[in-house]
mmCIF file of C-alpha atoms and ligand atoms in Angstrom:
data_model
loop_
_atom_site.group_PDB
_atom_site.id
_atom_site.type_symbol
_atom_site.label_atom_id
_atom_site.label_comp_id
_atom_site.label_asym_id
_atom_site.label_seq_id
_atom_site.Cartn_x
_atom_site.Cartn_y
_atom_site.Cartn_z
ATOM 1 C CA MET A 1 216.576 -1.832 130.504
ATOM 2 C CA ASP A 2 216.724 0.480 133.547
ATOM 3 C CA PHE A 3 218.596 0.345 136.675
ATOM 4 C CA TYR A 4 216.109 -1.696 138.407
ATOM 5 C CA GLY A 5 217.082 -4.687 135.944
ATOM 6 C CA TYR A 6 220.630 -3.836 135.592
ATOM 7 C CA PRO A 7 222.216 -6.103 138.230
ATOM 8 C CA VAL A 8 220.100 -9.065 136.621
ATOM 9 C CA SER A 9 221.419 -8.272 133.307
ATOM 10 C CA GLN A 10 224.751 -8.019 134.577
ATOM 11 C CA ALA A 11 224.721 -11.608 136.948
ATOM 12 C CA ALA A 12 223.516 -12.994 133.358
ATOM 13 C CA ASP A 13 226.490 -11.812 131.445
ATOM 14 C CA ILE A 14 228.650 -13.134 133.990
ATOM 15 C CA THR A 15 226.914 -16.738 134.779
ATOM 16 C CA ALA A 16 226.333 -17.588 131.066
ATOM 17 C CA PHE A 17 229.854 -18.123 130.467
ATOM 18 C CA GLY A 18 230.397 -19.734 134.051
ATOM 19 C CA ALA A 19 233.220 -17.205 135.015
ATOM 20 C CA LYS A 20 234.686 -17.900 138.199
ATOM 21 C CA LEU A 21 236.837 -15.008 138.909
ATOM 22 C CA ILE A 22 235.668 -11.370 137.738
ATOM 23 C CA PRO A 23 238.903 -8.983 137.874
ATOM 24 C CA VAL A 24 236.914 -5.603 139.051
ATOM 25 C CA GLY A 25 237.458 -1.988 140.484
ATOM 26 C CA GLU A 26 236.621 -1.496 144.022
ATOM 27 C CA ASP A 27 233.503 0.368 142.740
ATOM 28 C CA GLN A 28 232.065 -3.054 141.021
ATOM 29 C CA LEU A 29 232.016 -5.158 144.118
ATOM 30 C CA PRO A 30 228.350 -4.178 145.101
ATOM 31 C CA LEU A 31 227.612 -5.600 141.446
ATOM 32 C CA ILE A 32 229.352 -8.646 141.865
ATOM 33 C CA GLU A 33 227.865 -9.124 145.261
ATOM 34 C CA GLN A 34 224.323 -8.796 144.003
ATOM 35 C CA CYS A 35 225.296 -11.574 140.950
ATOM 36 C CA ARG A 36 226.477 -13.855 143.951
ATOM 37 C CA GLU A 37 223.217 -13.586 145.898
ATOM 38 C CA ILE A 38 221.098 -14.179 142.439
ATOM 39 C CA VAL A 39 223.383 -17.235 141.871
ATOM 40 C CA ARG A 40 222.786 -18.313 145.538
ATOM 41 C CA LYS A 41 219.268 -18.001 145.327
ATOM 42 C CA PHE A 42 219.025 -19.668 142.029
ATOM 43 C CA ASN A 43 221.192 -22.705 142.943
ATOM 44 C CA SER A 44 219.100 -22.862 146.438
ATOM 45 C CA ILE A 45 215.803 -23.428 144.384
ATOM 46 C CA TYR A 46 217.307 -25.381 141.094
ATOM 47 C CA GLY A 47 220.489 -27.246 142.365
ATOM 48 C CA GLU A 48 224.137 -26.372 141.781
ATOM 49 C CA VAL A 49 223.462 -25.052 138.241
ATOM 50 C CA LEU A 50 225.414 -21.755 137.915
ATOM 51 C CA VAL A 51 228.969 -20.845 138.891
ATOM 52 C CA GLU A 52 229.129 -18.483 141.900
ATOM 53 C CA PRO A 53 232.025 -15.772 140.832
ATOM 54 C CA GLU A 54 234.365 -14.161 142.747
ATOM 55 C CA ALA A 55 235.514 -10.573 142.368
ATOM 56 C CA VAL A 56 239.392 -10.244 142.040
ATOM 57 C CA LEU A 57 240.956 -6.954 142.887
ATOM 58 C CA SER A 58 244.399 -5.822 142.269
ATOM 59 C CA SER A 59 246.644 -4.198 144.960
ATOM 60 C CA SER A 60 245.527 -0.694 143.587
ATOM 61 C CA LYS A 61 241.726 -1.437 144.006
ATOM 62 C CA ARG A 62 241.130 2.481 142.744
ATOM 63 C CA ILE A 63 243.585 4.887 141.018
ATOM 64 C CA LYS A 64 242.461 8.614 141.647
ATOM 65 C CA GLY A 65 242.733 11.206 139.064
ATOM 66 C CA LEU A 66 245.895 13.333 138.494
ATOM 67 C CA ASP A 67 243.856 16.377 140.070
ATOM 68 C CA GLY A 68 243.251 14.163 143.382
ATOM 69 C CA ASN A 69 239.858 13.586 142.688
ATOM 70 C CA GLU A 70 238.525 10.254 144.007
ATOM 71 C CA LYS A 71 237.503 9.270 140.567
ATOM 72 C CA MET A 72 239.338 9.295 137.206
ATOM 73 C CA GLY A 73 237.242 9.867 134.246
ATOM 74 C CA LYS A 74 237.314 11.216 130.723
ATOM 75 C CA SER A 75 234.641 13.690 131.437
ATOM 76 C CA LEU A 76 236.886 15.100 134.504
ATOM 77 C CA GLY A 77 239.984 15.458 132.176
ATOM 78 C CA ASN A 78 241.879 13.548 134.706
ATOM 79 C CA ALA A 79 242.633 10.297 133.370
ATOM 80 C CA ILE A 80 245.740 8.628 131.615
ATOM 81 C CA TYR A 81 244.687 6.308 128.700
ATOM 82 C CA ILE A 82 246.632 3.329 127.389
ATOM 83 C CA SER A 83 246.347 4.659 123.984
ATOM 84 C CA ASP A 84 248.017 7.993 125.144
ATOM 85 C CA SER A 85 251.636 9.108 123.568
ATOM 86 C CA GLU A 86 254.298 9.921 125.624
ATOM 87 C CA GLU A 87 253.977 13.417 124.905
ATOM 88 C CA GLU A 88 250.204 13.086 126.454
ATOM 89 C CA ILE A 89 251.160 11.498 129.285
ATOM 90 C CA ASN A 90 253.908 14.011 129.845
ATOM 91 C CA ARG A 91 251.756 16.974 129.198
ATOM 92 C CA LYS A 92 248.974 15.425 131.667
ATOM 93 C CA VAL A 93 251.566 14.606 134.474
ATOM 94 C CA MET A 94 252.694 18.158 134.208
ATOM 95 C CA SER A 95 249.389 19.180 135.426
ATOM 96 C CA ALA A 96 249.242 16.979 138.251
ATOM 97 C CA VAL A 97 248.646 18.542 141.642
ATOM 98 C CA THR A 98 251.543 18.755 144.000
ATOM 99 C CA ASP A 99 252.551 19.908 147.308
ATOM 100 C CA THR A 100 250.991 23.437 146.815
ATOM 101 C CA ASN A 101 253.114 24.758 149.767
ATOM 102 C CA ARG A 102 256.150 24.094 147.879
ATOM 103 C CA ILE A 103 257.273 27.138 146.014
ATOM 104 C CA LYS A 104 260.997 26.655 145.562
ATOM 105 C CA LYS A 105 263.088 23.389 145.093
ATOM 106 C CA ASP A 106 264.816 23.325 148.498
ATOM 107 C CA ASP A 107 261.401 24.050 150.365
ATOM 108 C CA LEU A 108 260.584 21.147 152.554
ATOM 109 C CA GLY A 109 257.938 19.103 150.909
ATOM 110 C CA ASN A 110 255.005 16.741 152.136
ATOM 111 C CA PRO A 111 254.779 14.044 149.512
ATOM 112 C CA ASP A 112 251.565 12.596 151.302
ATOM 113 C CA VAL A 113 249.606 15.297 149.737
ATOM 114 C CA CYS A 114 251.003 15.309 146.302
ATOM 115 C CA MET A 115 249.451 13.199 143.391
ATOM 116 C CA VAL A 116 253.018 12.864 141.617
ATOM 117 C CA TYR A 117 254.079 10.787 144.566
ATOM 118 C CA TYR A 118 250.805 9.074 145.013
ATOM 119 C CA TYR A 119 251.486 8.036 141.245
ATOM 120 C CA HIS A 120 255.319 7.249 141.998
ATOM 121 C CA LYS A 121 253.727 4.681 144.355
ATOM 122 C CA LEU A 122 251.944 3.114 141.628
ATOM 123 C CA PHE A 123 254.712 3.120 138.953
ATOM 124 C CA THR A 124 258.024 3.537 140.311
ATOM 125 C CA GLU A 125 260.201 0.771 141.919
ATOM 126 C CA ASN A 126 259.976 0.567 145.679
ATOM 127 C CA GLU A 127 263.439 1.839 146.032
ATOM 128 C CA LYS A 128 263.069 4.905 143.958
ATOM 129 C CA CYS A 129 260.094 5.451 145.285
ATOM 130 C CA GLU A 130 261.401 5.913 148.806
ATOM 131 C CA ASN A 131 263.980 8.007 147.529
ATOM 132 C CA VAL A 132 261.532 10.302 145.855
ATOM 133 C CA CYS A 133 259.782 10.628 149.172
ATOM 134 C CA LYS A 134 263.119 11.379 151.147
ATOM 135 C CA GLU A 135 264.461 13.677 148.790
ATOM 136 C CA CYS A 136 260.881 15.653 148.569
ATOM 137 C CA LYS A 137 260.775 16.001 152.787
ATOM 138 C CA GLU A 138 264.401 17.166 152.321
ATOM 139 C CA GLY A 139 264.004 19.955 149.706
ATOM 140 C CA LYS A 140 266.265 18.038 147.666
ATOM 141 C CA ARG A 141 264.078 17.180 144.588
ATOM 142 C CA GLY A 142 262.448 19.631 141.912
ATOM 143 C CA CYS A 143 258.486 18.997 141.241
ATOM 144 C CA VAL A 144 259.582 19.535 137.412
ATOM 145 C CA ALA A 145 262.300 16.720 137.358
ATOM 146 C CA CYS A 146 260.042 14.714 139.852
ATOM 147 C CA LYS A 147 257.083 14.873 137.076
ATOM 148 C CA LYS A 148 259.355 14.024 134.384
ATOM 149 C CA GLU A 149 260.604 11.005 136.106
ATOM 150 C CA LEU A 150 256.970 9.782 136.856
ATOM 151 C CA ALA A 151 255.785 10.507 133.226
ATOM 152 C CA HIS A 152 258.674 8.336 131.663
ATOM 153 C CA ASN A 153 257.802 5.648 134.135
ATOM 154 C CA ILE A 154 254.159 5.449 133.504
ATOM 155 C CA SER A 155 255.181 5.790 129.711
ATOM 156 C CA GLU A 156 257.491 2.941 129.926
ATOM 157 C CA PHE A 157 254.710 0.834 131.761
ATOM 158 C CA LEU A 158 251.998 1.560 129.219
ATOM 159 C CA LYS A 159 254.432 1.071 126.338
ATOM 160 C CA PRO A 160 253.724 -2.574 125.485
ATOM 161 C CA MET A 161 249.961 -2.032 125.546
ATOM 162 C CA ARG A 162 250.194 1.122 123.298
ATOM 163 C CA GLU A 163 252.247 -0.945 120.945
ATOM 164 C CA LYS A 164 249.716 -3.796 120.912
ATOM 165 C CA ARG A 165 247.046 -1.528 120.474
ATOM 166 C CA ALA A 166 248.870 0.250 117.566
ATOM 167 C CA TYR A 167 249.461 -3.401 116.064
ATOM 168 C CA PHE A 168 245.821 -3.960 116.061
ATOM 169 C CA GLU A 169 244.775 -0.708 114.591
ATOM 170 C CA ALA A 170 246.797 -1.344 112.008
ATOM 171 C CA ARG A 171 245.150 -4.759 110.954
ATOM 172 C CA PRO A 172 241.475 -4.369 111.526
ATOM 173 C CA GLU A 173 240.981 -7.861 109.630
ATOM 174 C CA GLU A 174 242.760 -9.524 112.498
ATOM 175 C CA VAL A 175 240.576 -7.801 115.203
ATOM 176 C CA ASP A 176 237.505 -8.821 112.967
ATOM 177 C CA LYS A 177 238.535 -12.570 113.091
ATOM 178 C CA ILE A 178 239.488 -12.634 116.772
ATOM 179 C CA LEU A 179 235.682 -11.105 117.542
ATOM 180 C CA ILE A 180 234.220 -13.519 115.428
ATOM 181 C CA GLU A 181 236.203 -16.474 116.899
ATOM 182 C CA GLY A 182 235.425 -15.192 120.338
ATOM 183 C CA THR A 183 231.743 -14.679 119.578
ATOM 184 C CA GLU A 184 231.259 -18.464 118.341
ATOM 185 C CA LYS A 185 233.104 -19.529 121.554
ATOM 186 C CA ALA A 186 230.875 -17.371 123.814
ATOM 187 C CA ARG A 187 227.932 -18.174 122.287
ATOM 188 C CA LYS A 188 228.531 -21.943 122.498
ATOM 189 C CA LYS A 189 229.132 -21.851 126.049
ATOM 190 C CA ALA A 190 226.154 -19.593 126.782
ATOM 191 C CA LYS A 191 223.820 -22.074 125.061
ATOM 192 C CA GLU A 192 225.446 -24.913 127.336
ATOM 193 C CA THR A 193 224.494 -23.041 130.495
ATOM 194 C CA MET A 194 220.967 -22.003 128.963
ATOM 195 C CA GLU A 195 220.316 -25.789 128.276
ATOM 196 C CA LYS A 196 221.394 -26.589 131.911
ATOM 197 C CA VAL A 197 219.060 -23.649 133.238
ATOM 198 C CA LYS A 198 216.126 -24.682 131.443
ATOM 199 C CA LYS A 199 216.291 -28.359 132.134
ATOM 200 C CA ALA A 200 216.928 -27.527 135.981
ATOM 201 C CA MET A 201 213.614 -25.481 135.699
ATOM 202 C CA LYS A 202 212.011 -28.102 133.807
ATOM 203 C CA LEU A 203 211.643 -25.904 130.984
ATOM 204 C CA ASP A 204 213.725 -28.074 128.741
ATOM 205 C CA TYR A 205 210.921 -28.601 126.145
ATOM 206 C CA PHE A 206 211.940 -24.996 124.850
ATOM 207 C CA ILE A 207 215.446 -26.400 124.077
HETATM 208 S S1 SF4 B 301 259.114 16.862 144.788
HETATM 209 FE FE1 SF4 B 301 257.886 15.321 143.687
HETATM 210 S S2 SF4 B 301 256.714 14.548 145.468
HETATM 211 FE FE2 SF4 B 301 257.503 16.302 145.999
HETATM 212 S S3 SF4 B 301 255.732 17.931 145.833
HETATM 213 FE FE3 SF4 B 301 257.244 17.760 144.074
HETATM 214 S S4 SF4 B 301 256.151 16.569 142.710
HETATM 215 FE FE4 SF4 B 301 255.457 15.975 144.833
#
Protein backbone atom coordinates (compact mmCIF):
# COMPACT_ATOMS: atom_id res chain seq x y z
CA MET A 1 0.00 0.00 0.00
CA ASP A 2 1.40 3.40 -0.95
CA PHE A 3 1.01 6.73 0.87
CA TYR A 4 -2.30 7.32 -0.88
CA GLY A 5 -3.92 4.43 0.96
CA TYR A 6 -2.05 4.83 4.23
CA PRO A 7 -4.55 7.20 5.93
CA VAL A 8 -7.39 4.78 5.17
CA SER A 9 -5.36 1.86 6.46
CA GLN A 10 -4.59 3.76 9.66
CA ALA A 11 -8.24 4.81 10.06
CA ALA A 12 -9.19 1.13 9.77
CA ASP A 13 -6.60 0.21 12.43
CA ILE A 14 -8.16 2.74 14.82
CA THR A 15 -11.86 2.34 14.09
CA ALA A 16 -11.88 -1.46 13.95
CA PHE A 17 -11.33 -1.48 17.71
CA GLY A 18 -13.63 1.43 18.55
CA ALA A 19 -10.70 3.41 19.98
CA LYS A 20 -11.79 6.74 21.48
CA LEU A 21 -8.51 8.22 22.72
CA ILE A 22 -5.30 7.90 20.73
CA PRO A 23 -2.04 8.84 22.46
CA VAL A 24 0.17 10.37 19.77
CA GLY A 25 3.06 12.72 19.16
CA GLU A 26 2.40 16.11 17.58
CA ASP A 27 3.57 14.87 14.15
CA GLN A 28 0.77 12.28 14.10
CA LEU A 29 -2.05 14.84 14.51
CA PRO A 30 -2.76 15.21 10.75
CA LEU A 31 -3.25 11.43 10.47
CA ILE A 32 -5.71 11.41 13.37
CA GLU A 33 -7.56 14.32 11.78
CA GLN A 34 -7.78 12.40 8.50
CA CYS A 35 -9.17 9.44 10.42
CA ARG A 36 -11.78 11.66 12.09
CA GLU A 37 -12.82 13.02 8.69
CA ILE A 38 -13.17 9.52 7.26
CA VAL A 39 -15.30 8.50 10.28
CA ARG A 40 -17.52 11.59 9.99
CA LYS A 41 -18.02 10.98 6.27
CA PHE A 42 -18.82 7.30 6.79
CA ASN A 43 -21.23 8.05 9.66
CA SER A 44 -22.96 10.81 7.69
CA ILE A 45 -23.78 8.25 4.97
CA TYR A 46 -24.42 5.10 7.01
CA GLY A 47 -25.42 6.35 10.48
CA GLU A 48 -23.50 6.44 13.75
CA VAL A 49 -21.52 3.25 13.23
CA LEU A 50 -17.88 4.17 13.81
CA VAL A 51 -16.40 5.85 16.87
CA GLU A 52 -14.74 9.19 16.12
CA PRO A 53 -11.36 9.10 17.86
CA GLU A 54 -9.61 11.95 19.61
CA ALA A 55 -5.87 12.54 19.82
CA VAL A 56 -4.31 12.75 23.27
CA LEU A 57 -1.09 14.71 23.59
CA SER A 58 1.18 14.69 26.60
CA SER A 59 2.61 17.92 28.03
CA SER A 60 5.79 17.14 26.01
CA LYS A 61 4.26 16.90 22.57
CA ARG A 62 7.59 16.45 20.84
CA ILE A 63 11.05 15.89 22.26
CA LYS A 64 14.06 17.21 20.39
CA GLY A 65 17.21 15.14 19.88
CA LEU A 66 20.19 15.53 22.21
CA ASP A 67 21.97 17.39 19.42
CA GLY A 68 19.21 20.00 19.23
CA ASN A 69 17.69 18.53 16.07
CA GLU A 70 13.88 18.98 15.97
CA LYS A 71 13.59 15.23 15.42
CA MET A 72 14.88 12.43 17.60
CA GLY A 73 15.70 9.26 15.69
CA LYS A 74 17.82 6.14 15.44
CA SER A 75 19.34 7.13 12.10
CA LEU A 76 20.20 10.57 13.50
CA GLY A 77 22.00 8.98 16.47
CA ASN A 78 20.49 11.52 18.86
CA ALA A 79 17.92 9.41 20.71
CA ILE A 80 17.66 7.81 24.13
CA TYR A 81 15.93 4.44 24.28
CA ILE A 82 13.93 2.82 27.06
CA SER A 83 16.32 -0.13 26.78
CA ASP A 84 19.45 2.02 27.24
CA SER A 85 21.56 1.12 30.26
CA GLU A 86 22.60 3.73 32.81
CA GLU A 87 26.07 3.82 31.18
CA GLU A 88 24.61 4.35 27.71
CA ILE A 89 22.38 7.16 28.94
CA ASN A 90 25.37 8.73 30.64
CA ARG A 91 27.48 8.49 27.48
CA LYS A 92 24.72 9.98 25.32
CA VAL A 93 23.95 12.85 27.68
CA MET A 94 27.66 13.69 27.85
CA SER A 95 27.55 14.33 24.10
CA ALA A 96 24.52 16.68 24.29
CA VAL A 97 24.87 20.20 22.90
CA THR A 98 25.31 22.87 25.57
CA ASP A 99 25.82 26.63 25.52
CA THR A 100 28.89 26.69 23.25
CA ASN A 101 29.90 30.16 24.48
CA ARG A 102 30.69 28.71 27.89
CA ILE A 103 34.32 27.66 28.22
CA LYS A 104 34.92 27.76 31.97
CA LYS A 105 32.65 26.82 34.84
CA ASP A 106 32.37 30.44 36.02
CA ASP A 107 31.40 31.76 32.55
CA LEU A 108 27.82 33.06 32.69
CA GLY A 109 25.66 30.60 30.75
CA ASN A 110 22.50 30.75 28.72
CA PRO A 111 20.42 27.65 29.57
CA ASP A 112 17.88 28.52 26.89
CA VAL A 113 20.30 27.46 24.13
CA CYS A 114 21.41 24.33 25.98
CA MET A 115 19.94 20.88 25.26
CA VAL A 116 20.91 19.69 28.73
CA TYR A 117 18.68 22.32 30.30
CA TYR A 118 15.96 21.49 27.75
CA TYR A 119 16.04 17.90 29.06
CA HIS A 120 16.28 19.02 32.69
CA LYS A 121 12.93 20.72 32.16
CA LEU A 122 11.48 17.34 31.19
CA PHE A 123 13.18 15.05 33.71
CA THR A 124 14.13 17.16 36.74
CA GLU A 125 11.81 18.32 39.52
CA ASN A 126 10.66 21.93 39.15
CA GLU A 127 12.58 23.39 42.07
CA LYS A 128 15.83 21.64 41.11
CA CYS A 129 15.36 22.64 37.51
CA GLU A 130 14.98 26.29 38.49
CA ASN A 131 18.22 25.90 40.39
CA VAL A 132 19.95 24.52 37.26
CA CYS A 133 18.83 27.61 35.35
CA LYS A 134 19.90 30.03 38.08
CA GLU A 135 23.31 28.44 38.72
CA CYS A 136 24.02 28.24 34.99
CA LYS A 137 23.22 31.93 34.47
CA GLU A 138 25.36 32.90 37.45
CA GLY A 139 28.31 30.75 36.36
CA LYS A 140 28.04 28.54 39.44
CA ARG A 141 27.44 25.24 37.70
CA GLY A 142 29.81 23.09 35.66
CA CYS A 143 28.47 21.49 32.48
CA VAL A 144 29.90 18.05 33.31
CA ALA A 145 28.19 17.93 36.72
CA CYS A 146 25.02 19.30 35.13
CA LYS A 147 25.04 16.51 32.53
CA LYS A 148 25.73 13.83 35.15
CA GLU A 149 22.76 15.02 37.20
CA LEU A 150 20.54 14.94 34.12
CA ALA A 151 21.74 11.46 33.08
CA HIS A 152 20.94 10.20 36.59
CA ASN A 153 17.42 11.70 36.46
CA ILE A 154 16.68 10.22 33.02
CA SER A 155 18.00 6.87 34.12
CA GLU A 156 15.84 6.89 37.27
CA PHE A 157 12.80 7.84 35.19
CA LEU A 158 13.38 4.95 32.77
CA LYS A 159 14.39 2.42 35.43
CA PRO A 160 10.94 0.82 35.98
CA MET A 161 10.43 0.48 32.20
CA ARG A 162 13.94 -0.91 31.73
CA GLU A 163 13.31 -3.46 34.48
CA LYS A 164 9.97 -4.50 33.05
CA ARG A 165 11.53 -4.88 29.63
CA ALA A 166 14.30 -7.07 31.07
CA TYR A 167 11.67 -9.14 32.88
CA PHE A 168 9.80 -9.91 29.65
CA GLU A 169 12.99 -10.39 27.66
CA ALA A 170 13.83 -13.27 29.99
CA ARG A 171 10.31 -14.76 29.69
CA PRO A 172 9.42 -15.05 25.98
CA GLU A 173 6.69 -17.60 26.73
CA GLU A 174 4.84 -14.97 28.83
CA VAL A 175 5.15 -12.49 25.96
CA ASP A 176 3.73 -15.08 23.52
CA LYS A 177 0.79 -15.69 25.86
CA ILE A 178 0.03 -11.95 26.15
CA LEU A 179 0.27 -11.54 22.36
CA ILE A 180 -2.02 -14.51 21.67
CA GLU A 181 -4.63 -13.35 24.18
CA GLY A 182 -4.43 -9.77 22.91
CA THR A 183 -4.81 -10.90 19.31
CA GLU A 184 -7.91 -12.93 20.20
CA LYS A 185 -9.49 -9.97 21.99
CA ALA A 186 -8.65 -7.62 19.12
CA ARG A 187 -9.99 -10.06 16.51
CA LYS A 188 -13.30 -10.38 18.39
CA LYS A 189 -13.67 -6.59 18.64
CA ALA A 190 -12.75 -6.02 14.96
CA LYS A 191 -15.24 -8.72 13.91
CA GLU A 192 -18.02 -6.96 15.85
CA THR A 193 -17.18 -3.65 14.16
CA MET A 194 -17.06 -5.24 10.71
CA GLU A 195 -20.47 -6.81 11.29
CA LYS A 196 -21.91 -3.38 12.19
CA VAL A 197 -20.24 -1.79 9.15
CA LYS A 198 -21.53 -4.44 6.74
CA LYS A 199 -25.02 -4.24 8.21
CA ALA A 200 -25.05 -0.45 7.86
CA MET A 201 -23.83 -0.75 4.25
CA LYS A 202 -26.37 -3.47 3.55
CA LEU A 203 -23.58 -5.91 2.85
CA ASP A 204 -24.53 -8.18 5.73
CA TYR A 205 -25.20 -11.12 3.47
CA PHE A 206 -21.37 -11.43 3.50
CA ILE A 207 -21.29 -11.92 7.28
S1 LIG B 1 25.59 24.41 33.17
FE1 LIG B 1 24.04 22.98 32.48
S2 LIG B 1 22.44 24.27 31.64
FE2 LIG B 1 24.28 25.53 31.77
S3 LIG B 1 25.25 25.37 29.74
FE3 LIG B 1 26.17 23.83 31.10
S4 LIG B 1 24.98 21.98 30.73
FE4 LIG B 1 23.80 23.70 29.97
